[in-house]
Amino acid sequence: MNWVRGPSLGSGTFATVDLAIHTQHSVNFPSLTAVKSAYAYNSYYLLNEKHILDRLGSSPFIVKCFGHDQTLENGVKFYNIFLEYAAGGTLSDQLKNHGGKFPETLVRRYTKSIVKGLKHIHENGFVHCDLKLQNILVFDDDNIKISDFGLSKAKGLKLCENWECRGTPMFMSPESVNDNVYESPTDIWALGCTVVEMVTGKSAWNVGDNDNIWSLFVRIGIGEELPLIPNELSDEGKDFLEKCFVKDHLKRWNAEMLLKHPFIFEDDETISSSSSDSGESDDEIIFTISDNQLRFSFNGLFQF
């Protein structure tokens, strides 16, 4: 495979993303892809992402993986996977370009595509575990696809015997915080948080500068407090969020049910134009508590 590493497109907790320019024509590869790279010795999450994308197969709502390889660069071995290049960046980027809020007509359209992607993921036996605007890519004609499956897992698979949290704290569900449960309803809760952010430009949880991650987890997992449901959202939108923000994950609506909800059930062209029109990337966290030891990778957002 002949390719050249181009400009940086971004970076995350476990990998970097660059533009890959393919110098040899191939029917299997476009001329430009996004290459996601990790040190070969620390490539578990990238290998996991490649495995899950292969299992998910083709979907218009899931980012496509074209292949993988290993490279030796400046004496360091890297593991790389090649993904569709999204010229529009992420939904988080687009939100900033729209002045921090999307009009509800666009929120409905994006939400419908996200739910269709989740339906495909769940029906194929997986849970995304880290759904958020930064992990949704924007392609031509405003088409969007779910990406970043490094933290994803098979449905029904227990993570470990110890307490392990994964994902982005602001999007974690009560069952994840309380019981270390990551199943399909976990993604639906995160979907609700994502919709709130599209509508308001703010997190679904009002967190102050002096708050910390533990106080957020208490709010998510204990008591009856729910994420913010924006007043500017239509009644259909508010009801949609209420179906996502059900504390009992066994009673939360699933993706198939949500696709029939009037907030997104209509064809994009028939969504009423009278619907209400209406910053920094959150950091991922994964940590394990075992034998009184805490291991985590987390930057910003919260103070410890």
GROMACS .gro file of C-alpha atoms in nm:
model
  304
    1MET     CA    1   0.000   0.000   0.000
    2ASN     CA    2   0.153   0.329  -0.113
    3TRP     CA    3   0.041   0.641   0.066
    4VAL     CA    4   0.175   0.964   0.215
    5ARG     CA    5   0.076   1.109   0.551
    6GLY     CA    6  -0.073   1.455   0.501
    7PRO     CA    7  -0.191   1.732   0.734
    8SER     CA    8  -0.330   1.654   1.077
    9LEU     CA    9  -0.707   1.632   1.103
   10GLY     CA   10  -0.727   1.586   1.479
   11SER     CA   11  -0.631   1.371   1.773
   12GLY     CA   12  -0.798   1.181   2.055
   13THR     CA   13  -0.707   0.994   2.369
   14PHE     CA   14  -0.590   0.682   2.188
   15ALA     CA   15  -0.497   0.787   1.833
   16THR     CA   16  -0.419   1.067   1.590
   17VAL     CA   17  -0.598   1.132   1.261
   18ASP     CA   18  -0.425   1.264   0.949
   19LEU     CA   19  -0.511   1.301   0.585
   20ALA     CA   20  -0.374   1.007   0.384
   21ILE     CA   21  -0.287   1.069   0.019
   22HIS     CA   22  -0.279   0.745  -0.177
   23THR     CA   23  -0.017   0.760  -0.452
   24GLN     CA   24  -0.116   0.441  -0.631
   25HIS     CA   25  -0.460   0.404  -0.786
   26SER     CA   26  -0.670   0.126  -0.636
   27VAL     CA   27  -1.032   0.024  -0.676
   28ASN     CA   28  -1.040  -0.040  -0.301
   29PHE     CA   29  -0.913   0.302  -0.192
   30PRO     CA   30  -1.014   0.657  -0.283
   31SER     CA   31  -0.733   0.902  -0.348
   32LEU     CA   32  -0.788   1.064  -0.007
   33THR     CA   33  -0.870   0.890   0.320
   34ALA     CA   34  -0.843   0.972   0.689
   35VAL     CA   35  -0.569   0.760   0.846
   36LYS     CA   36  -0.611   0.690   1.216
   37SER     CA   37  -0.285   0.590   1.380
   38ALA     CA   38  -0.165   0.462   1.716
   39TYR     CA   39   0.164   0.331   1.845
   40ALA     CA   40   0.170  -0.039   1.761
   41TYR     CA   41   0.238  -0.131   2.125
   42ASN     CA   42  -0.069   0.070   2.235
   43SER     CA   43  -0.313  -0.002   1.954
   44TYR     CA   44  -0.581  -0.207   2.134
   45TYR     CA   45  -0.858   0.048   2.083
   46LEU     CA   46  -0.768   0.097   1.717
   47LEU     CA   47  -0.767  -0.279   1.660
   48ASN     CA   48  -1.103  -0.295   1.835
   49GLU     CA   49  -1.238  -0.021   1.607
   50LYS     CA   50  -1.119  -0.202   1.295
   51HIS     CA   51  -1.275  -0.530   1.412
   52ILE     CA   52  -1.613  -0.371   1.485
   53LEU     CA   53  -1.625  -0.172   1.161
   54ASP     CA   54  -1.554  -0.493   0.969
   55ARG     CA   55  -1.835  -0.668   1.154
   56LEU     CA   56  -2.080  -0.383   1.099
   57GLY     CA   57  -2.033  -0.394   0.724
   58SER     CA   58  -2.165  -0.130   0.487
   59SER     CA   59  -2.415   0.131   0.605
   60PRO     CA   60  -2.484   0.484   0.478
   61PHE     CA   61  -2.487   0.597   0.842
   62ILE     CA   62  -2.158   0.440   0.958
   63VAL     CA   63  -1.810   0.556   0.855
   64LYS     CA   64  -1.645   0.313   0.613
   65CYS     CA   65  -1.310   0.147   0.682
   66PHE     CA   66  -1.103   0.068   0.372
   67GLY     CA   67  -0.822  -0.129   0.533
   68HIS     CA   68  -0.522  -0.119   0.762
   69ASP     CA   69  -0.145  -0.145   0.768
   70GLN     CA   70   0.163  -0.095   0.985
   71THR     CA   71   0.433   0.162   0.920
   72LEU     CA   72   0.776   0.236   1.061
   73GLU     CA   73   0.820   0.611   1.097
   74ASN     CA   74   1.132   0.763   1.250
   75GLY     CA   75   1.206   0.429   1.410
   76VAL     CA   76   0.859   0.397   1.565
   77LYS     CA   77   0.605   0.136   1.456
   78PHE     CA   78   0.248   0.253   1.402
   79TYR     CA   79  -0.077   0.067   1.341
   80ASN     CA   80  -0.303   0.251   1.095
   81ILE     CA   81  -0.661   0.217   0.974
   82PHE     CA   82  -0.795   0.403   0.671
   83LEU     CA   83  -1.139   0.562   0.698
   84GLU     CA   84  -1.364   0.776   0.482
   85TYR     CA   85  -1.243   1.134   0.471
   86ALA     CA   86  -1.514   1.376   0.586
   87ALA     CA   87  -1.443   1.717   0.432
   88GLY     CA   88  -1.709   1.872   0.655
   89GLY     CA   89  -1.534   1.771   0.975
   90THR     CA   90  -1.750   1.672   1.271
   91LEU     CA   91  -2.096   1.782   1.381
   92SER     CA   92  -1.920   1.971   1.660
   93ASP     CA   93  -1.731   2.171   1.396
   94GLN     CA   94  -2.051   2.239   1.204
   95LEU     CA   95  -2.228   2.353   1.521
   96LYS     CA   96  -1.965   2.623   1.568
   97ASN     CA   97  -2.004   2.725   1.203
   98HIS     CA   98  -2.378   2.769   1.263
   99GLY     CA   99  -2.319   3.008   1.552
  100GLY     CA  100  -2.349   2.748   1.826
  101LYS     CA  101  -2.702   2.622   1.749
  102PHE     CA  102  -2.873   2.427   1.473
  103PRO     CA  103  -3.224   2.516   1.354
  104GLU     CA  104  -3.469   2.247   1.458
  105THR     CA  105  -3.529   2.137   1.099
  106LEU     CA  106  -3.160   2.045   1.079
  107VAL     CA  107  -3.164   1.886   1.425
  108ARG     CA  108  -3.447   1.658   1.313
  109ARG     CA  109  -3.261   1.556   0.999
  110TYR     CA  110  -2.935   1.486   1.180
  111THR     CA  111  -3.111   1.302   1.461
  112LYS     CA  112  -3.290   1.076   1.215
  113SER     CA  113  -2.958   0.976   1.055
  114ILE     CA  114  -2.796   0.915   1.394
  115VAL     CA  115  -3.085   0.694   1.506
  116LYS     CA  116  -3.064   0.495   1.181
  117GLY     CA  117  -2.693   0.447   1.247
  118LEU     CA  118  -2.760   0.333   1.603
  119LYS     CA  119  -3.025   0.091   1.480
  120HIS     CA  120  -2.769  -0.066   1.247
  121ILE     CA  121  -2.508  -0.086   1.524
  122HIS     CA  122  -2.747  -0.242   1.776
  123GLU     CA  123  -2.903  -0.487   1.532
  124ASN     CA  124  -2.554  -0.612   1.449
  125GLY     CA  125  -2.478  -0.680   1.814
  126PHE     CA  126  -2.270  -0.382   1.924
  127VAL     CA  127  -2.288  -0.076   2.150
  128HIS     CA  128  -2.106   0.243   2.050
  129CYS     CA  129  -2.040   0.365   2.408
  130ASP     CA  130  -1.917   0.714   2.311
  131LEU     CA  131  -2.181   0.885   2.099
  132LYS     CA  132  -2.137   1.263   2.081
  133LEU     CA  133  -2.106   1.541   1.823
  134GLN     CA  134  -1.728   1.500   1.798
  135ASN     CA  135  -1.778   1.139   1.685
  136ILE     CA  136  -2.025   1.215   1.406
  137LEU     CA  137  -1.871   1.307   1.070
  138VAL     CA  138  -2.019   1.539   0.807
  139PHE     CA  139  -1.994   1.449   0.438
  140ASP     CA  140  -2.123   1.598   0.112
  141ASP     CA  141  -2.481   1.727   0.107
  142ASP     CA  142  -2.478   1.741   0.488
  143ASN     CA  143  -2.493   1.361   0.515
  144ILE     CA  144  -2.359   1.240   0.849
  145LYS     CA  145  -2.206   0.914   0.970
  146ILE     CA  146  -2.122   0.776   1.313
  147SER     CA  147  -1.749   0.722   1.369
  148ASP     CA  148  -1.494   0.645   1.641
  149PHE     CA  149  -1.565   0.289   1.756
  150GLY     CA  150  -1.254   0.246   1.971
  151LEU     CA  151  -1.452   0.220   2.295
  152SER     CA  152  -1.735   0.016   2.144
  153LYS     CA  153  -1.820  -0.334   2.265
  154ALA     CA  154  -2.030  -0.636   2.183
  155LYS     CA  155  -2.377  -0.639   2.337
  156GLY     CA  156  -2.395  -0.859   2.644
  157LEU     CA  157  -2.018  -0.863   2.692
  158LYS     CA  158  -1.914  -0.767   3.046
  159LEU     CA  159  -1.621  -0.530   3.042
  160CYS     CA  160  -1.437  -0.672   3.343
  161GLU     CA  161  -1.499  -0.789   3.697
  162ASN     CA  162  -1.389  -0.451   3.833
  163TRP     CA  163  -1.562  -0.116   3.791
  164GLU     CA  164  -1.475   0.029   3.452
  165CYS     CA  165  -1.626   0.344   3.304
  166ARG     CA  166  -1.578   0.438   2.941
  167GLY     CA  167  -1.699   0.719   2.724
  168THR     CA  168  -1.741   1.091   2.785
  169PRO     CA  169  -1.879   1.181   3.132
  170MET     CA  170  -2.136   1.434   3.011
  171PHE     CA  171  -2.296   1.164   2.794
  172MET     CA  172  -2.286   0.870   3.036
  173SER     CA  173  -2.611   0.704   3.139
  174PRO     CA  174  -2.735   0.620   3.491
  175GLU     CA  175  -2.686   0.244   3.445
  176SER     CA  176  -2.329   0.298   3.324
  177VAL     CA  177  -2.241   0.515   3.625
  178ASN     CA  178  -2.423   0.300   3.880
  179ASP     CA  179  -2.382  -0.057   3.758
  180ASN     CA  180  -2.111  -0.060   3.490
  181VAL     CA  181  -2.378  -0.153   3.232
  182TYR     CA  182  -2.311  -0.057   2.870
  183GLU     CA  183  -2.583  -0.183   2.640
  184SER     CA  184  -2.801  -0.041   2.362
  185PRO     CA  185  -2.999   0.192   2.596
  186THR     CA  186  -2.669   0.356   2.692
  187ASP     CA  187  -2.637   0.491   2.339
  188ILE     CA  188  -2.995   0.617   2.346
  189TRP     CA  189  -2.925   0.824   2.657
  190ALA     CA  190  -2.616   0.970   2.486
  191LEU     CA  191  -2.831   1.042   2.181
  192GLY     CA  192  -3.056   1.257   2.397
  193CYS     CA  193  -2.755   1.450   2.530
  194THR     CA  194  -2.636   1.498   2.172
  195VAL     CA  195  -2.972   1.637   2.061
  196VAL     CA  196  -2.971   1.885   2.351
  197GLU     CA  197  -2.627   2.008   2.246
  198MET     CA  198  -2.739   2.050   1.884
  199VAL     CA  199  -3.035   2.263   1.997
  200THR     CA  200  -2.865   2.477   2.262
  201GLY     CA  201  -2.493   2.460   2.189
  202LYS     CA  202  -2.446   2.360   2.552
  203SER     CA  203  -2.409   2.040   2.749
  204ALA     CA  204  -2.724   1.865   2.868
  205TRP     CA  205  -2.587   1.899   3.222
  206ASN     CA  206  -2.527   2.239   3.376
  207VAL     CA  207  -2.180   2.199   3.524
  208GLY     CA  208  -2.000   2.484   3.697
  209ASP     CA  209  -1.629   2.559   3.703
  210ASN     CA  210  -1.600   2.425   4.059
  211ASP     CA  211  -1.784   2.100   3.991
  212ASN     CA  212  -1.590   1.778   3.950
  213ILE     CA  213  -1.648   1.446   3.782
  214TRP     CA  214  -1.769   1.275   4.097
  215SER     CA  215  -2.042   1.531   4.161
  216LEU     CA  216  -2.155   1.488   3.800
  217PHE     CA  217  -2.169   1.110   3.844
  218VAL     CA  218  -2.383   1.155   4.156
  219ARG     CA  219  -2.626   1.373   3.962
  220ILE     CA  220  -2.643   1.123   3.675
  221GLY     CA  221  -2.675   0.811   3.884
  222ILE     CA  222  -2.863   0.910   4.199
  223GLY     CA  223  -3.197   1.077   4.243
  224GLU     CA  224  -3.449   1.194   3.986
  225GLU     CA  225  -3.258   1.477   3.817
  226LEU     CA  226  -3.260   1.455   3.438
  227PRO     CA  227  -3.060   1.638   3.172
  228LEU     CA  228  -3.185   1.969   3.047
  229ILE     CA  229  -3.474   1.961   2.798
  230PRO     CA  230  -3.456   2.292   2.605
  231ASN     CA  231  -3.759   2.520   2.624
  232GLU     CA  232  -3.702   2.635   2.266
  233LEU     CA  233  -3.757   2.283   2.134
  234SER     CA  234  -4.094   2.191   1.985
  235ASP     CA  235  -4.334   1.972   2.183
  236GLU     CA  236  -4.242   1.679   1.958
  237GLY     CA  237  -3.874   1.738   2.031
  238LYS     CA  238  -3.933   1.759   2.405
  239ASP     CA  239  -4.128   1.433   2.398
  240PHE     CA  240  -3.851   1.268   2.195
  241LEU     CA  241  -3.596   1.364   2.461
  242GLU     CA  242  -3.822   1.236   2.736
  243LYS     CA  243  -3.814   0.897   2.565
  244CYS     CA  244  -3.432   0.908   2.566
  245PHE     CA  245  -3.396   1.034   2.924
  246VAL     CA  246  -3.568   0.750   3.109
  247LYS     CA  247  -3.368   0.660   3.419
  248ASP     CA  248  -3.467   0.291   3.400
  249HIS     CA  249  -3.276   0.169   3.093
  250LEU     CA  250  -3.519  -0.123   3.053
  251LYS     CA  251  -3.801   0.128   2.990
  252ARG     CA  252  -3.602   0.360   2.763
  253TRP     CA  253  -3.709   0.365   2.399
  254ASN     CA  254  -3.483   0.183   2.153
  255ALA     CA  255  -3.367   0.301   1.811
  256GLU     CA  256  -3.642   0.120   1.620
  257MET     CA  257  -3.909   0.282   1.837
  258LEU     CA  258  -3.752   0.627   1.806
  259LEU     CA  259  -3.755   0.606   1.426
  260LYS     CA  260  -4.136   0.604   1.451
  261HIS     CA  261  -4.148   0.907   1.678
  262PRO     CA  262  -4.308   1.213   1.509
  263PHE     CA  263  -3.998   1.423   1.580
  264ILE     CA  264  -3.809   1.232   1.309
  265PHE     CA  265  -4.068   1.006   1.147
  266GLU     CA  266  -4.160   1.247   0.868
  267ASP     CA  267  -3.953   1.262   0.552
  268ASP     CA  268  -3.693   1.537   0.569
  269GLU     CA  269  -3.876   1.734   0.300
  270THR     CA  270  -4.204   1.739   0.496
  271ILE     CA  271  -4.068   1.864   0.827
  272SER     CA  272  -4.244   2.194   0.894
  273SER     CA  273  -4.035   2.503   0.843
  274SER     CA  274  -4.229   2.653   1.135
  275SER     CA  275  -4.034   2.442   1.382
  276SER     CA  276  -3.830   2.646   1.629
  277ASP     CA  277  -3.498   2.767   1.491
  278SER     CA  278  -3.295   2.798   1.721
  279GLY     CA  279  -1.689   2.487   2.206
  280GLU     CA  280  -1.431   2.288   2.316
  281SER     CA  281  -1.426   1.911   2.264
  282ASP     CA  282  -1.523   1.696   2.562
  283ASP     CA  283  -1.256   1.452   2.666
  284GLU     CA  284  -1.295   1.078   2.678
  285ILE     CA  285  -1.232   0.895   3.000
  286ILE     CA  286  -1.161   0.532   3.070
  287PHE     CA  287  -1.054   0.416   3.409
  288THR     CA  288  -1.054   0.105   3.621
  289ILE     CA  289  -1.070   0.070   3.997
  290SER     CA  290  -0.898  -0.242   4.119
  291ASP     CA  291  -0.710  -0.308   4.440
  292ASN     CA  292  -0.759   0.055   4.542
  293GLN     CA  293  -0.579   0.179   4.232
  294LEU     CA  294  -0.726   0.436   3.994
  295ARG     CA  295  -0.600   0.455   3.638
  296PHE     CA  296  -0.738   0.721   3.408
  297SER     CA  297  -0.671   0.938   3.105
  298PHE     CA  298  -0.862   1.263   3.129
  299ASN     CA  299  -0.785   1.623   3.045
  300GLY     CA  300  -0.971   1.944   3.114
  301LEU     CA  301  -1.343   1.994   3.168
  302PHE     CA  302  -1.334   1.882   3.531
  303GLN     CA  303  -1.111   1.968   3.825
  304PHE     CA  304  -0.987   1.692   4.051
   0.00000   0.00000   0.00000
